[in-house]
CSV table of C-alpha atoms in Angstrom, one decimal:
chain,number,residue,atom,x,y,z
A,540,MET,CA,27.0,-10.3,7.2
A,541,ASP,CA,28.5,-6.9,5.5
A,542,LEU,CA,25.5,-4.7,4.9
A,543,LYS,CA,25.9,-1.7,2.8
A,544,TYR,CA,25.0,2.0,4.4
A,545,GLN,CA,24.0,4.7,2.6
A,546,ASN,CA,24.6,7.9,4.3
A,547,GLY,CA,24.3,5.5,7.1
A,548,LEU,CA,20.9,4.6,6.4
A,549,ILE,CA,19.8,1.0,4.8
A,550,PRO,CA,16.1,0.7,4.2
A,551,VAL,CA,13.6,-1.5,6.0
A,552,ILE,CA,10.6,-3.2,4.9
A,553,ALA,CA,8.4,-4.4,8.1
A,554,GLN,CA,6.5,-7.5,7.3
A,555,ASP,CA,3.7,-9.2,9.4
A,556,ALA,CA,5.3,-12.8,9.4
A,557,LYS,CA,1.7,-14.7,9.9
A,558,SER,CA,-0.3,-12.2,7.6
A,559,GLY,CA,2.6,-11.8,4.9
A,560,ALA,CA,1.2,-7.9,4.8
A,561,VAL,CA,3.6,-5.3,4.4
A,562,LEU,CA,3.4,-2.8,7.4
A,563,MET,CA,5.9,-0.3,6.5
A,564,PHE,CA,8.6,1.0,4.8
A,565,ALA,CA,11.3,2.9,7.4
A,566,TRP,CA,15.0,3.4,7.6
A,567,ALA,CA,17.4,2.5,10.0
A,568,ASN,CA,21.3,2.9,11.2
A,569,ALA,CA,24.3,0.9,12.3
A,570,GLU,CA,22.6,1.2,15.6
A,571,ALA,CA,19.1,0.6,14.8
A,572,VAL,CA,20.1,-2.7,13.7
A,573,GLN,CA,22.2,-3.5,16.3
A,574,ARG,CA,19.4,-2.4,18.4
A,575,THR,CA,17.1,-4.8,16.7
A,576,GLU,CA,19.2,-7.6,17.3
A,577,GLU,CA,19.8,-7.2,21.1
A,578,THR,CA,16.6,-6.7,21.8
A,579,GLY,CA,14.3,-8.7,19.7
A,580,TYR,CA,12.4,-5.2,18.4
A,581,ALA,CA,12.4,-3.3,15.7
A,582,HIS,CA,13.9,0.3,15.6
A,583,TYR,CA,14.6,2.8,12.9
A,584,PHE,CA,16.5,5.7,12.5
A,585,SER,CA,13.9,8.5,11.7
A,586,ARG,CA,15.3,10.9,9.3
A,587,SER,CA,12.7,13.7,10.3
A,588,ARG,CA,14.0,13.8,14.0
A,589,GLY,CA,17.0,12.6,12.9
A,590,LYS,CA,17.0,10.2,15.6
A,591,LEU,CA,17.3,6.3,16.6
A,592,TRP,CA,13.5,5.1,17.5
A,593,LYS,CA,11.9,1.8,18.9
A,594,LYS,CA,8.6,1.2,16.6
A,595,GLY,CA,6.0,1.8,19.5
A,596,GLU,CA,7.7,3.9,22.0
A,597,GLU,CA,4.8,6.0,22.0
A,598,SER,CA,1.8,4.2,20.7
A,599,GLY,CA,2.8,0.3,22.5
A,600,HIS,CA,2.5,-0.9,18.8
A,601,VAL,CA,6.1,-2.9,19.1
A,602,GLN,CA,6.9,-5.1,16.2
A,603,LYS,CA,8.1,-8.3,17.8
A,604,ILE,CA,10.9,-9.3,15.2
A,605,VAL,CA,10.6,-13.1,14.3
A,606,GLN,CA,13.0,-13.0,11.6
A,607,ILE,CA,15.9,-10.5,9.7
A,608,LEU,CA,15.9,-10.5,6.2
A,609,VAL,CA,18.5,-9.2,3.7
A,610,ASP,CA,18.6,-9.0,0.5
A,611,CYS,CA,20.3,-10.3,-2.5
A,612,ASP,CA,22.3,-7.1,-3.0
A,613,GLU,CA,22.9,-6.1,1.0
A,614,ASP,CA,21.6,-3.0,0.9
A,615,CYS,CA,18.0,-3.8,2.2
A,616,LEU,CA,16.4,-5.5,4.8
A,617,LEU,CA,13.9,-7.2,5.8
A,618,TYR,CA,11.7,-7.0,9.4
A,619,ARG,CA,9.7,-10.3,9.7
A,620,VAL,CA,7.7,-9.5,12.9
A,621,GLU,CA,4.2,-9.8,14.6
A,622,GLN,CA,3.2,-6.6,15.4
A,623,THR,CA,1.4,-5.4,18.2
A,624,GLY,CA,-1.8,-3.7,17.6
A,625,ALA,CA,-1.3,-2.1,14.2
A,626,ALA,CA,1.4,-0.7,12.1
A,627,CYS,CA,0.2,2.7,10.9
A,628,HIS,CA,-0.1,6.0,12.9
A,629,THR,CA,-3.4,6.2,11.2
A,630,GLY,CA,-4.4,3.6,12.9
A,631,HIS,CA,-4.7,1.3,9.8
A,632,THR,CA,-3.0,-2.4,10.1
A,633,THR,CA,-0.5,-1.7,7.8
A,634,CYS,CA,0.5,1.9,6.5
A,635,PHE,CA,-0.2,0.8,2.7
A,636,PHE,CA,-4.0,1.2,2.8
A,637,ARG,CA,-5.0,2.9,-0.4
A,638,THR,CA,-4.0,2.0,-3.6
A,639,ILE,CA,-2.1,4.7,-5.7
A,640,GLN,CA,-5.3,6.2,-7.2
A,641,GLY,CA,-5.8,7.2,-3.7
A,642,LYS,CA,-8.8,4.5,-3.1
A,643,GLU,CA,-8.4,3.7,1.0
A,644,ILE,CA,-8.3,-0.4,0.6
A,645,THR,CA,-8.9,-1.3,4.3
A,646,ARG,CA,-10.7,0.3,7.2
A,647,PRO,CA,-8.7,1.5,10.2
A,648,VAL,CA,-8.0,-0.4,14.0
A,649,PHE,CA,-7.9,2.0,16.2
A,650,ASP,CA,-7.8,5.5,16.6
A,651,PRO,CA,-5.2,7.7,16.6
A,652,ALA,CA,-6.4,10.5,19.0
A,653,LYS,CA,-6.8,7.8,21.5
A,654,VAL,CA,-3.5,6.5,20.8
A,655,TYR,CA,-1.1,9.6,20.5
A,656,ALA,CA,-1.0,12.1,22.6
A,657,ASN,CA,0.6,15.1,20.6
A,658,LYS,CA,2.7,13.8,18.6
A,659,GLY,CA,3.0,11.6,14.9
A,660,LYS,CA,4.0,8.3,14.9
B,1302,MET,CA,-2.2,11.2,-5.6
B,1303,ASP,CA,0.7,13.5,-4.8
B,1304,LEU,CA,4.1,11.0,-4.6
B,1305,LYS,CA,6.5,12.2,-3.0
B,1306,TYR,CA,9.8,11.9,-4.9
B,1307,GLN,CA,13.3,12.5,-3.0
B,1308,ASN,CA,15.8,13.6,-5.8
B,1309,GLY,CA,13.2,12.3,-8.5
B,1310,LEU,CA,13.3,8.5,-6.8
B,1311,ILE,CA,10.7,6.8,-4.4
B,1312,PRO,CA,11.5,3.8,-3.3
B,1313,VAL,CA,9.4,0.3,-4.3
B,1314,ILE,CA,8.7,-2.8,-2.6
B,1315,ALA,CA,7.4,-5.6,-5.1
B,1316,GLN,CA,5.6,-8.1,-3.1
B,1317,ASP,CA,3.9,-11.3,-4.9
B,1318,ALA,CA,0.5,-10.9,-4.8
B,1319,LYS,CA,-0.2,-14.4,-4.2
B,1320,SER,CA,1.8,-15.8,-1.9
B,1321,GLY,CA,2.5,-12.2,-0.2
B,1322,ALA,CA,6.7,-13.2,-0.1
B,1323,VAL,CA,8.5,-10.1,-0.6
B,1324,LEU,CA,10.5,-10.2,-3.3
B,1325,MET,CA,12.5,-7.4,-3.8
B,1326,PHE,CA,12.9,-3.5,-3.7
B,1327,ALA,CA,13.9,-1.1,-6.1
B,1328,TRP,CA,13.3,2.9,-6.5
B,1329,ALA,CA,11.0,4.1,-9.3
B,1330,ASN,CA,11.2,7.9,-10.9
B,1331,ALA,CA,8.0,9.2,-12.2
B,1332,GLU,CA,8.6,7.9,-15.9
B,1333,ALA,CA,9.0,4.2,-14.4
B,1334,VAL,CA,5.7,4.4,-12.0
B,1335,GLN,CA,4.1,6.4,-15.0
B,1336,ARG,CA,5.3,3.1,-17.4
B,1337,THR,CA,4.0,0.7,-14.4
B,1338,GLU,CA,0.5,2.2,-15.1
B,1339,GLU,CA,0.4,2.8,-18.6
B,1340,THR,CA,1.7,-1.0,-19.1
B,1341,GLY,CA,0.7,-3.2,-16.1
B,1342,TYR,CA,4.2,-4.0,-16.0
B,1343,ALA,CA,6.4,-3.6,-13.7
B,1344,HIS,CA,9.0,-0.5,-14.2
B,1345,TYR,CA,12.0,0.9,-12.0
B,1346,PHE,CA,15.1,3.5,-12.3
B,1347,SER,CA,18.4,2.2,-12.3
B,1348,ARG,CA,20.1,4.5,-9.8
B,1349,SER,CA,23.9,2.4,-10.9
B,1350,ARG,CA,22.9,2.4,-14.4
B,1351,GLY,CA,21.3,5.7,-13.7
B,1352,LYS,CA,18.3,5.0,-17.0
B,1353,LEU,CA,14.8,3.3,-16.4
B,1354,TRP,CA,14.4,-0.4,-17.0
B,1355,LYS,CA,11.7,-2.9,-17.5
B,1356,LYS,CA,11.8,-6.0,-14.9
B,1357,GLY,CA,12.3,-9.1,-16.7
B,1358,GLU,CA,13.7,-7.2,-19.5
B,1359,GLU,CA,16.2,-9.7,-20.3
B,1360,SER,CA,15.1,-12.1,-18.2
B,1361,GLY,CA,12.0,-12.8,-19.2
B,1362,HIS,CA,11.1,-12.4,-15.7
B,1363,VAL,CA,7.9,-9.9,-15.7
B,1364,GLN,CA,6.0,-8.6,-13.6
B,1365,LYS,CA,2.6,-8.1,-13.9
B,1366,ILE,CA,0.9,-5.9,-11.9
B,1367,VAL,CA,-2.5,-6.4,-9.8
B,1368,GLN,CA,-2.5,-3.5,-7.9
B,1369,ILE,CA,0.1,-0.4,-6.5
B,1370,LEU,CA,-0.7,0.9,-2.8
B,1371,VAL,CA,1.0,3.8,-1.7
B,1372,ASP,CA,1.6,4.1,2.2
B,1373,CYS,CA,0.4,6.8,4.9
B,1374,ASP,CA,3.2,9.3,3.7
B,1375,GLU,CA,3.2,8.8,0.0
B,1376,ASP,CA,6.8,8.5,-0.4
B,1377,CYS,CA,6.7,4.8,-0.8
B,1378,LEU,CA,5.2,2.2,-3.3
B,1379,LEU,CA,4.1,-1.3,-3.2
B,1380,TYR,CA,3.9,-3.0,-7.0
B,1381,ARG,CA,1.1,-6.1,-6.0
B,1382,VAL,CA,2.8,-8.4,-8.8
B,1383,GLU,CA,2.3,-11.5,-10.3
B,1384,GLN,CA,5.9,-12.5,-10.8
B,1385,THR,CA,7.4,-14.7,-13.8
B,1386,GLY,CA,10.0,-16.8,-13.0
B,1387,ALA,CA,11.7,-15.3,-9.9
B,1388,ALA,CA,12.2,-12.0,-9.2
B,1389,CYS,CA,15.9,-12.5,-8.2
B,1390,HIS,CA,19.1,-12.3,-10.3
B,1391,THR,CA,20.6,-14.8,-8.2
B,1392,GLY,CA,17.9,-17.7,-9.4
B,1393,HIS,CA,15.7,-17.4,-5.6
B,1394,THR,CA,12.3,-16.8,-5.6
B,1395,THR,CA,13.3,-14.1,-4.1
B,1396,CYS,CA,15.9,-11.5,-3.0
B,1397,PHE,CA,15.2,-12.1,0.6
B,1398,PHE,CA,16.9,-15.8,0.5
B,1399,ARG,CA,19.4,-15.2,3.7
B,1400,THR,CA,19.0,-14.3,7.4
B,1401,ILE,CA,21.0,-11.3,8.1
B,1402,GLN,CA,23.5,-13.7,9.6
B,1403,GLY,CA,23.9,-15.1,6.4
B,1404,LYS,CA,22.5,-18.0,5.9
B,1405,GLU,CA,20.1,-19.0,3.0
B,1406,ILE,CA,16.7,-19.8,3.9
B,1407,THR,CA,15.5,-20.9,0.1
B,1408,ARG,CA,17.7,-22.6,-3.1
B,1409,PRO,CA,17.2,-20.5,-6.6
B,1410,VAL,CA,14.5,-21.8,-8.3
B,1411,PHE,CA,16.7,-21.4,-12.0
B,1412,ASP,CA,20.4,-20.9,-13.2
B,1413,PRO,CA,21.2,-17.2,-13.5
B,1414,ALA,CA,23.9,-18.7,-15.8
B,1415,LYS,CA,21.1,-20.1,-18.7
B,1416,VAL,CA,18.6,-17.2,-18.4
B,1417,TYR,CA,21.2,-14.1,-18.0
B,1418,ALA,CA,23.7,-13.4,-20.5
B,1419,ASN,CA,26.5,-11.5,-19.9
B,1420,LYS,CA,25.2,-8.9,-17.2
B,1421,GLY,CA,23.4,-8.6,-13.7
B,1422,LYS,CA,19.7,-8.2,-13.8
């Protein structure tokens, strides 16, 4: 599959393979996609930190790959995963825990202060 | 909610509110988000055509908004929708109908030639 990277990156949607919940949105470079395929665990590329990262490398909240799908234009990936713990660094199962009006629709399932030492996700 | 647009755009994931299927990935500008909220139907911004579009404006395969969610970083939206027809211009229910190895995992539910006159989605 000839994936279309833009500036070396492709958008990735992570979805819980069992519940169907959309967990998070992130970016990957070719190396992150390759590592994901090779290891069976979701890897991304952090634009803010300028480096490849394995989801859960700090929190332990890894994403085991069930299936990787690609969209019709070959410019977006869908990681279907088994999520350990929760996807969001805020402690919520999914990063999409608020409506556009700002109302929280789910509650955190873990305490970020206990899972993350000093840093972000 | 203070959405974070990059170069005037924010990524949008469309998900079937009933089945949980991730239908497509696209971009929106502030006007597209506003139109989506005002009309209750998904609007996006086409980077290739350089204009706002309503999903289904040509095919009739509109997306009725059930809920709009925003992620923790406020830089990605999730449109939870009722999809009329199918989301993908190829005739598949979802744009994510192939694995990264290129294997089709679903079959088309409509014939694009009959739905689209001369153009793309």
